Structures are given as structure tokens and as C-alpha cells.
mmCIF file of C-alpha atoms in Angstrom:
data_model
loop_
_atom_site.group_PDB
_atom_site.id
_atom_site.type_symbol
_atom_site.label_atom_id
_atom_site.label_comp_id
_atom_site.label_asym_id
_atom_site.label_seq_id
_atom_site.Cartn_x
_atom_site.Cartn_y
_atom_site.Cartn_z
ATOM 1 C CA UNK A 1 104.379 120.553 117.379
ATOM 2 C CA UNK A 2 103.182 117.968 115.007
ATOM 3 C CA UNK A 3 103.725 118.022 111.221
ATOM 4 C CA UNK A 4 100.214 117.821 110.491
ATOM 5 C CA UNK A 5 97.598 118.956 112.810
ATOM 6 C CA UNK A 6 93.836 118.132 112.141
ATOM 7 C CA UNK A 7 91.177 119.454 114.327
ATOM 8 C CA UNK A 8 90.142 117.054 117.220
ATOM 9 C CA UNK A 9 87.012 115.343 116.983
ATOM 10 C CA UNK A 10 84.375 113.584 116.792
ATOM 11 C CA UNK A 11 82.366 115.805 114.712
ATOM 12 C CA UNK A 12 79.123 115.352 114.698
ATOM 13 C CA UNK A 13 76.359 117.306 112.059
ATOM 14 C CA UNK A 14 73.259 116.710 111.094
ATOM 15 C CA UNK A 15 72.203 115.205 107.995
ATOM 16 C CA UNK A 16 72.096 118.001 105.084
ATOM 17 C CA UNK A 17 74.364 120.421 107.408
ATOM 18 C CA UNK A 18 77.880 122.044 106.274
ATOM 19 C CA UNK A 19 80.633 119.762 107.793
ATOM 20 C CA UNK A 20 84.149 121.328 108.164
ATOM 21 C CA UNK A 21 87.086 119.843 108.487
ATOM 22 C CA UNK A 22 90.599 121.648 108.919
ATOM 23 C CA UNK A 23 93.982 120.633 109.204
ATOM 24 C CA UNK A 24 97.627 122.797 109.973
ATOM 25 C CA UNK A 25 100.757 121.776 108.337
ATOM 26 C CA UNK A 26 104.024 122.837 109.848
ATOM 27 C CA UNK A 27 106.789 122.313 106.626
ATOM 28 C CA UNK A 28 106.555 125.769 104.859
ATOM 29 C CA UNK A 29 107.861 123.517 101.736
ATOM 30 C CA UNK A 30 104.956 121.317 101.412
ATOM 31 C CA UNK A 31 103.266 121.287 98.038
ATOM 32 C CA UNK A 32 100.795 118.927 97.710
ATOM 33 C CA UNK A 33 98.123 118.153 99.923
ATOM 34 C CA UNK A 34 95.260 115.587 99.936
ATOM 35 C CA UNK A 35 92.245 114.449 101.806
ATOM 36 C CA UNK A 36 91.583 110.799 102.573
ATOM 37 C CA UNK A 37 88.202 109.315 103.699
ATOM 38 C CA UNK A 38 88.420 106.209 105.658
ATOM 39 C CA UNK A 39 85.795 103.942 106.888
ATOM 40 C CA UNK A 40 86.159 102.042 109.960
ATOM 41 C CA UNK A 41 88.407 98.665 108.980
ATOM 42 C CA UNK A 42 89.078 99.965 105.355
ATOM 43 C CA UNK A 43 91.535 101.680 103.533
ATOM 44 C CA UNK A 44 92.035 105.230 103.071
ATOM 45 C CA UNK A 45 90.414 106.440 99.663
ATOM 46 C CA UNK A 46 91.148 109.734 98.110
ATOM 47 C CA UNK A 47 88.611 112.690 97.955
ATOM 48 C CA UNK A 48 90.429 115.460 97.307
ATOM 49 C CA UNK A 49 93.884 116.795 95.866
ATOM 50 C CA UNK A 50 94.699 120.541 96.140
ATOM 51 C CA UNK A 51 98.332 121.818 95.025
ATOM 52 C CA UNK A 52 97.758 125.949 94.806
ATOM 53 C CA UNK A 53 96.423 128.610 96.915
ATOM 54 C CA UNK A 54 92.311 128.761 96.546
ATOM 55 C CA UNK A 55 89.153 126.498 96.602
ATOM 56 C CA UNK A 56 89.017 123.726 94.442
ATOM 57 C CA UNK A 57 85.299 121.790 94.264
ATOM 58 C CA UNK A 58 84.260 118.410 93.636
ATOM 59 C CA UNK A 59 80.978 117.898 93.863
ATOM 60 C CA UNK A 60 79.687 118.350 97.150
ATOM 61 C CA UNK A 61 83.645 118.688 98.508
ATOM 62 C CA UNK A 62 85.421 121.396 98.238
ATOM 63 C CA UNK A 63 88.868 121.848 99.711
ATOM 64 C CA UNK A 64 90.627 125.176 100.275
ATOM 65 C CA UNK A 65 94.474 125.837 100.854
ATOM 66 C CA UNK A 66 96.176 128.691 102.318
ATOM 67 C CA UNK A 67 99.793 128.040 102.330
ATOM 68 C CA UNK A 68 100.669 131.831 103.750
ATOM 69 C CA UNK A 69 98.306 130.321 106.702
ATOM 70 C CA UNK A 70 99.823 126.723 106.599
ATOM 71 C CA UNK A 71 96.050 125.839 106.496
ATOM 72 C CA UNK A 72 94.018 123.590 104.248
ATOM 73 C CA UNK A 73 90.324 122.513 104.783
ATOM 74 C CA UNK A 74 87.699 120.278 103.243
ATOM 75 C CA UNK A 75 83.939 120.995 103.262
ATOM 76 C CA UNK A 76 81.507 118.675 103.254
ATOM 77 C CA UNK A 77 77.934 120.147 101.755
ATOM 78 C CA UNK A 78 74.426 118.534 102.276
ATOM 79 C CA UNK A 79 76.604 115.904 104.479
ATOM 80 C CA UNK A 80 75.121 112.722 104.280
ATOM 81 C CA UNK A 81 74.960 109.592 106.797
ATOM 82 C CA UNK A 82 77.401 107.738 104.216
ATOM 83 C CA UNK A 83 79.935 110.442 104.587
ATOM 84 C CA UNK A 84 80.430 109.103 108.310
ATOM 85 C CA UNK A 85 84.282 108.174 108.532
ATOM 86 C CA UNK A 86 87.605 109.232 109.404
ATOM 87 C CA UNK A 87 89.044 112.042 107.204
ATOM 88 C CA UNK A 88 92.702 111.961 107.112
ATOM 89 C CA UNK A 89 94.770 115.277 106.065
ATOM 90 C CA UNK A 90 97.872 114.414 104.291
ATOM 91 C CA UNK A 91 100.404 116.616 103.265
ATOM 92 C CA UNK A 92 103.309 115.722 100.722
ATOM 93 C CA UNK A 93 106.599 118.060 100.981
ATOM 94 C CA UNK A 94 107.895 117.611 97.234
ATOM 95 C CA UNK A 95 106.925 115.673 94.838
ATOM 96 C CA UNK A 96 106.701 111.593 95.167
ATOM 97 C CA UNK A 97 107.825 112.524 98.720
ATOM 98 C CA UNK A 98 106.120 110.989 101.535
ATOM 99 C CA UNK A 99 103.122 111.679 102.802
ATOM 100 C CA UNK A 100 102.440 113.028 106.262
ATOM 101 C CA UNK A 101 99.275 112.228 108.215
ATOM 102 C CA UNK A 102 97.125 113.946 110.307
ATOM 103 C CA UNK A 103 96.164 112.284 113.348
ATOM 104 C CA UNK A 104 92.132 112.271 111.233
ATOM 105 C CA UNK A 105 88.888 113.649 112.716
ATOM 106 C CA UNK A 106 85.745 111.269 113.020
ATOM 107 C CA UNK A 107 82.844 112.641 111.593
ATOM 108 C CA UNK A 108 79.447 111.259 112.339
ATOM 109 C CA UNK A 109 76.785 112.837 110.285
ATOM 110 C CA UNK A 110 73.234 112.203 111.840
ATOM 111 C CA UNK A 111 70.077 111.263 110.133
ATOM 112 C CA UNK B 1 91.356 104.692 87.031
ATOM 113 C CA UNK B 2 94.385 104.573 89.643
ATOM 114 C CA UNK B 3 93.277 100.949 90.904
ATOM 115 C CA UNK B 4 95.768 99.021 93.335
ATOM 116 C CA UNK B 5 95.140 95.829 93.885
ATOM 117 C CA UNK B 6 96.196 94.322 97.500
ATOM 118 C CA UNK B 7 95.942 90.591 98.719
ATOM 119 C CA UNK B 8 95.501 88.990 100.569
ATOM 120 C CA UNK B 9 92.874 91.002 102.561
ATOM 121 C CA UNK B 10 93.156 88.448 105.457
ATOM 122 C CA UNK B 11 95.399 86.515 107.144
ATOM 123 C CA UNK B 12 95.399 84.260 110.106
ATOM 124 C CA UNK B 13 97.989 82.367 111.266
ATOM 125 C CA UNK B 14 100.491 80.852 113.849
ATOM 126 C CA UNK B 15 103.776 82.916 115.600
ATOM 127 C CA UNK B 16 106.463 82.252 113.673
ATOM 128 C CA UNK B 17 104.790 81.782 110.055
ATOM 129 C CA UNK B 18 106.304 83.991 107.212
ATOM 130 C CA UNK B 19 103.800 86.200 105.756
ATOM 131 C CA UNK B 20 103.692 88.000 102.248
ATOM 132 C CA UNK B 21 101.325 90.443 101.130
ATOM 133 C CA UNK B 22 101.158 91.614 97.515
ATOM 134 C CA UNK B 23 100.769 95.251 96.037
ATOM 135 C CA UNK B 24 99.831 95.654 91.991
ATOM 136 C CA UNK B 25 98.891 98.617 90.565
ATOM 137 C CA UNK B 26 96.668 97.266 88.047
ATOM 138 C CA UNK B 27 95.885 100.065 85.452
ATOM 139 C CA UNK B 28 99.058 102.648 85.990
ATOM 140 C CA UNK B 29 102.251 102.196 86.283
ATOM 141 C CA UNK B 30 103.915 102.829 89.688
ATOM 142 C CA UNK B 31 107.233 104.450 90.038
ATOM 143 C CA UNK B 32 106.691 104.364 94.106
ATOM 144 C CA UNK B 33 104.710 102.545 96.430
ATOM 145 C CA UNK B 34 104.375 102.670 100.206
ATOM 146 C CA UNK B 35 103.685 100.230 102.967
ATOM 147 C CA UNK B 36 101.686 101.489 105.990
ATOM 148 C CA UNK B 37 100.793 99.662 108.819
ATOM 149 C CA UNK B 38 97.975 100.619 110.931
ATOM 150 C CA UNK B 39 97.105 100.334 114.573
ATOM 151 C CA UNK B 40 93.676 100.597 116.134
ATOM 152 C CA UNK B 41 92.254 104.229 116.168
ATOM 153 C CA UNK B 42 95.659 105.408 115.319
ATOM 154 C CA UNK B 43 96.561 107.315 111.724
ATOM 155 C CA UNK B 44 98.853 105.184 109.100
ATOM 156 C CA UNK B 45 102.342 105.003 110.324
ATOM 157 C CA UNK B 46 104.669 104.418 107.153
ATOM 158 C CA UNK B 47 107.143 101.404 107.221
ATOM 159 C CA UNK B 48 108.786 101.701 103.906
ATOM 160 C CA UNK B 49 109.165 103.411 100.433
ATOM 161 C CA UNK B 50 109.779 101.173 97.311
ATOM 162 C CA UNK B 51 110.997 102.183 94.235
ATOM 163 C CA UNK B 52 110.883 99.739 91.187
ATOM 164 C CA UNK B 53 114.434 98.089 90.873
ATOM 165 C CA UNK B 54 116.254 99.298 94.098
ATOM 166 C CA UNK B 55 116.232 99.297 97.609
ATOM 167 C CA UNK B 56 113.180 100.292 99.659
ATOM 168 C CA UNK B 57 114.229 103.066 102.123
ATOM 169 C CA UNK B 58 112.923 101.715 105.742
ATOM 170 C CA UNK B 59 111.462 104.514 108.261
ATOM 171 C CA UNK B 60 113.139 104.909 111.585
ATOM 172 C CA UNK B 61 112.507 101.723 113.787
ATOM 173 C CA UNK B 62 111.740 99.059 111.240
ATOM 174 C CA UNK B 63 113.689 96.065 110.877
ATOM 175 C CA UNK B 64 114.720 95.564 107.600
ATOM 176 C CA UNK B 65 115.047 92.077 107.710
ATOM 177 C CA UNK B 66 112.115 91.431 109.802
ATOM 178 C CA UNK B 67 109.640 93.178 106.888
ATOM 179 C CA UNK B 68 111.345 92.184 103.437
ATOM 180 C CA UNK B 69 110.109 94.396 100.373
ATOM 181 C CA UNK B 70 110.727 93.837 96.708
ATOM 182 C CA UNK B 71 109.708 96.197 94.605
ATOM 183 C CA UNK B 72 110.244 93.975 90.923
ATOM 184 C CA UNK B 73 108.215 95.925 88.167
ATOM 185 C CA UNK B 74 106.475 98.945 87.974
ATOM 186 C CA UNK B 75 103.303 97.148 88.964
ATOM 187 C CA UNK B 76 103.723 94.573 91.720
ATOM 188 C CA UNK B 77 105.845 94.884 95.228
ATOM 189 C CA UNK B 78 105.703 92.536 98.125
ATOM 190 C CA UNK B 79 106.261 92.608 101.788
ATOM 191 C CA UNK B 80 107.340 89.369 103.563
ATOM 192 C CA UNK B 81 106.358 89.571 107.512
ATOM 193 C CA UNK B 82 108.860 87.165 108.506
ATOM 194 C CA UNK B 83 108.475 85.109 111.566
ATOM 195 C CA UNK B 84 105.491 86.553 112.703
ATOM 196 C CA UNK B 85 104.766 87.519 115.699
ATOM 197 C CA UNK B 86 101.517 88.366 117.647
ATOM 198 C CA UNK B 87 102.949 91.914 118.048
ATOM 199 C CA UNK B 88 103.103 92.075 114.494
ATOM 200 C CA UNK B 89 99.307 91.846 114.033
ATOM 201 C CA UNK B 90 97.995 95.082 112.617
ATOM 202 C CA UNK B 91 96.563 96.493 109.458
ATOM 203 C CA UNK B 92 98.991 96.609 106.641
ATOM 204 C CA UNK B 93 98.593 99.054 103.484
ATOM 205 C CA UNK B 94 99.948 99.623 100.413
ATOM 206 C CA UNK B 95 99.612 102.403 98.045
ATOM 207 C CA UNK B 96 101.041 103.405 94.745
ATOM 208 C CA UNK B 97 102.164 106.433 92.729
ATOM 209 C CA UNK B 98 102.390 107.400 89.592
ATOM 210 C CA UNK B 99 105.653 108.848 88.580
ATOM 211 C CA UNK B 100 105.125 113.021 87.538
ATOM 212 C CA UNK B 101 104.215 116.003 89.591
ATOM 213 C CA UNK B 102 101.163 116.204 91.228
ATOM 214 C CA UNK B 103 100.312 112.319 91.499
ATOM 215 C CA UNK B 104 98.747 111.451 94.982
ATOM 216 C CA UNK B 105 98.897 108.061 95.983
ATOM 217 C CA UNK B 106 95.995 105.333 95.621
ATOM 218 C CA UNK B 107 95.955 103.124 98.288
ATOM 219 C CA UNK B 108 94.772 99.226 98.503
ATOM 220 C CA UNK B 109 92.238 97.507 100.357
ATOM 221 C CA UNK B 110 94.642 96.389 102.903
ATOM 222 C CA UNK B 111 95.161 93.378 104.607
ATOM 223 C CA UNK B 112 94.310 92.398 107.815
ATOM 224 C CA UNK B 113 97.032 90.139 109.504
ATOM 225 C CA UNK B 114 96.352 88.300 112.760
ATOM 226 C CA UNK B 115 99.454 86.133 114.463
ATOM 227 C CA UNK B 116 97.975 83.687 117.001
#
């Protein structure tokens, strides 16, 4: 089983839709987790941080954990064509610990 | 805020060339930064963790003395590619961290390194 699992993609939703994006995390011990966007030949740049149980919103992100689940998700509202890129899950076991990747899921979001 | 600075973004040159690639945080002071290297369609594999003033700690399968990091203040490290290699092509990344609970880390622009 990997560390981090994100759901396989592509995704693909149409401009204005709901665009949901999950990821599993096997380490019962992690504590923080993040969301990275990443556009094709770029660097990963950080939407999202979530550290407790619940929703936290940014926006038109919001990101939910669920560490009984081992689950943590970010939604994308009114999805735009500029939110087309990789998202990367990452999930940090203690603090200033590494961070563990998700594989990422492609989203395309169609005008 | 959390800005980290990364150059240069591109570099092109022959097999056996030494390479170094700088990493400053430029409005934060980082305790820890990371280098990542990145393959084609693949996620960021991590290659080493830096902390400012020791050793980096090297992940499982990279030669120390082929990728050189010095870590000398809280707001600059440097990897050296040494004798480059086409195989060693890829997309390297640094990010930084600020020290404290709850800090993610901000990543640079990268830089794009091509060994002919």
C-alpha cells in the first residue's frame, strides 16, 4: 500500500462545476497535511494547509480532513479553466518532518 | 510572504560539468529545506533534507558525493550536481521551512537541468 494515495485521474469538469479531489494517507501519526497545485513544467505551489479534524475554506477551496478515516480532500468550487493542473496531496508525519507525496491527480477543467 | 528564491531556472550543459543550483529563502528564515528532483509525469521524489549548520540527511539511493548540499545560513543552501551526467537531467526543487509547528514548506521555481 502506498503512503499516500490520491485518486487516479485525469479529472475532467466543466467550467463552474464542483471539482473533488481526495487523497488516503496510511501513517496513523501524520499531522499535517497540505495541498499543492502544480502546473505542467512548474513548481508545486501551496493551496491549502489543514492540521485538525473538519473543513477549513479558502476562498473557493476548501479542504476537509478526517484522520479517524485517514482521509483528506480538497474542493474546488466554480472551477475555472486556470485551475487546470496537477494537485499533489502531501502529508507530513510530525512536525518539520518530511513530506510524503501523492502520486497527484490531473484535473482539466473545461470551458 | 514565504518567498524562496531558486536559480538558476535553466541549465544546459556538457556530461561531466559540475552543476550548482542555489536555494534562498528570501523573506523567512529557514530552519529546513528540501531538494526534490522530478521526473516526467512522476510526483517529487526527495533527495535530501538540510538543516542550517549540519549535515543534510540523504534519502535511500542518493550518492552523497555525487549531489553535494550545504546548507550555510538560515537563508541560502546549495546543491552541486557533480560530474553530470545525461541521466542526471531532471527537474530539481527546493523548498524551505520555517522552523515552529504547523509551517508547510514553500517551494522554488525549480530548475531545469539538461546534461548533453
Amino acid at each position: 500500500q502506498k503512503e499516500v494515495e490520491q485518486n487516479s485521474g485525469p479529472l475532467s469538469v466543466p467550467e463552474g462545476a464542483i471539482a473533488s479531489l481526495n487523497c488516503t494517507y496510511s501513517d496513523r501519526v501524520s499531522q499535517s497535511f497540505f495541498w499543492y497545485r502544480q502546473y505542467s513544467g512548474k513548481s508545486p505551489e501551496l493551496i491549502m494547509s489543514i492540521y485538525s479534524n473538519g473543513d477549513k475554506e479558502d476562498g473557493r477551496f476548501t479542504a476537509q480532513l478526517n484522520k479517524a478515516s485517514q482521509y483528506v480532500s480538497l474542493l474546488i468550487r466554480d472551477s475555472q479553466p486556470s485551475d487546470s493542473a496537477t494537485y499533489l496531496c502531501a502529508v507530513e508525519a510530525g512536525s518539520g518532518s518530511r513530506l510524503t507525496f501523492g502520486e497527484g491527480t490531473q484535473l482539466t477543467v473545461n470551458p | 510572504g514565504a518567498v524562496v528564491s531558486q536559480h538558476p531556472s535553466r541549465v544546459i550543459c556538457k556530461s561531466g560539468t559540475s552543476v550548482k543550483i542555489e536555494c534562498r529563502s528570501l523573506d523567512f528564515q529557514a530552519t529546513t529545506m528540501f531538494w526534490y528532483r522530478q521526473f516526467p509525469k512522476q510526483s517529487l521524489m526527495l533527495m535530501a533534507t538540510s538543516n542550517e549548520g549540519s549535515k543534510a540527511t540523504y534519502e535511500q539511493g542518493v550518492e552523497k558525493d555525487k549531489f553535494l548540499i550545504n546548507h550555510a545560513s538560515l537563508t541560502l543552501s546549495t546543491l552541486t550536481v557533480t560530474s553530470a551526467h545525461p541521466e542526471d537531467s531532471s527537474f530539481y526543487i527546493c523548498s524551505a521551512r520555517e522552523g515552529g509547528v504547523n509551517q508547510p514548506q514553500h517551494f522554488g521555481d525549480g530548475t531545469r537541468l539538461s546534461i548533453l
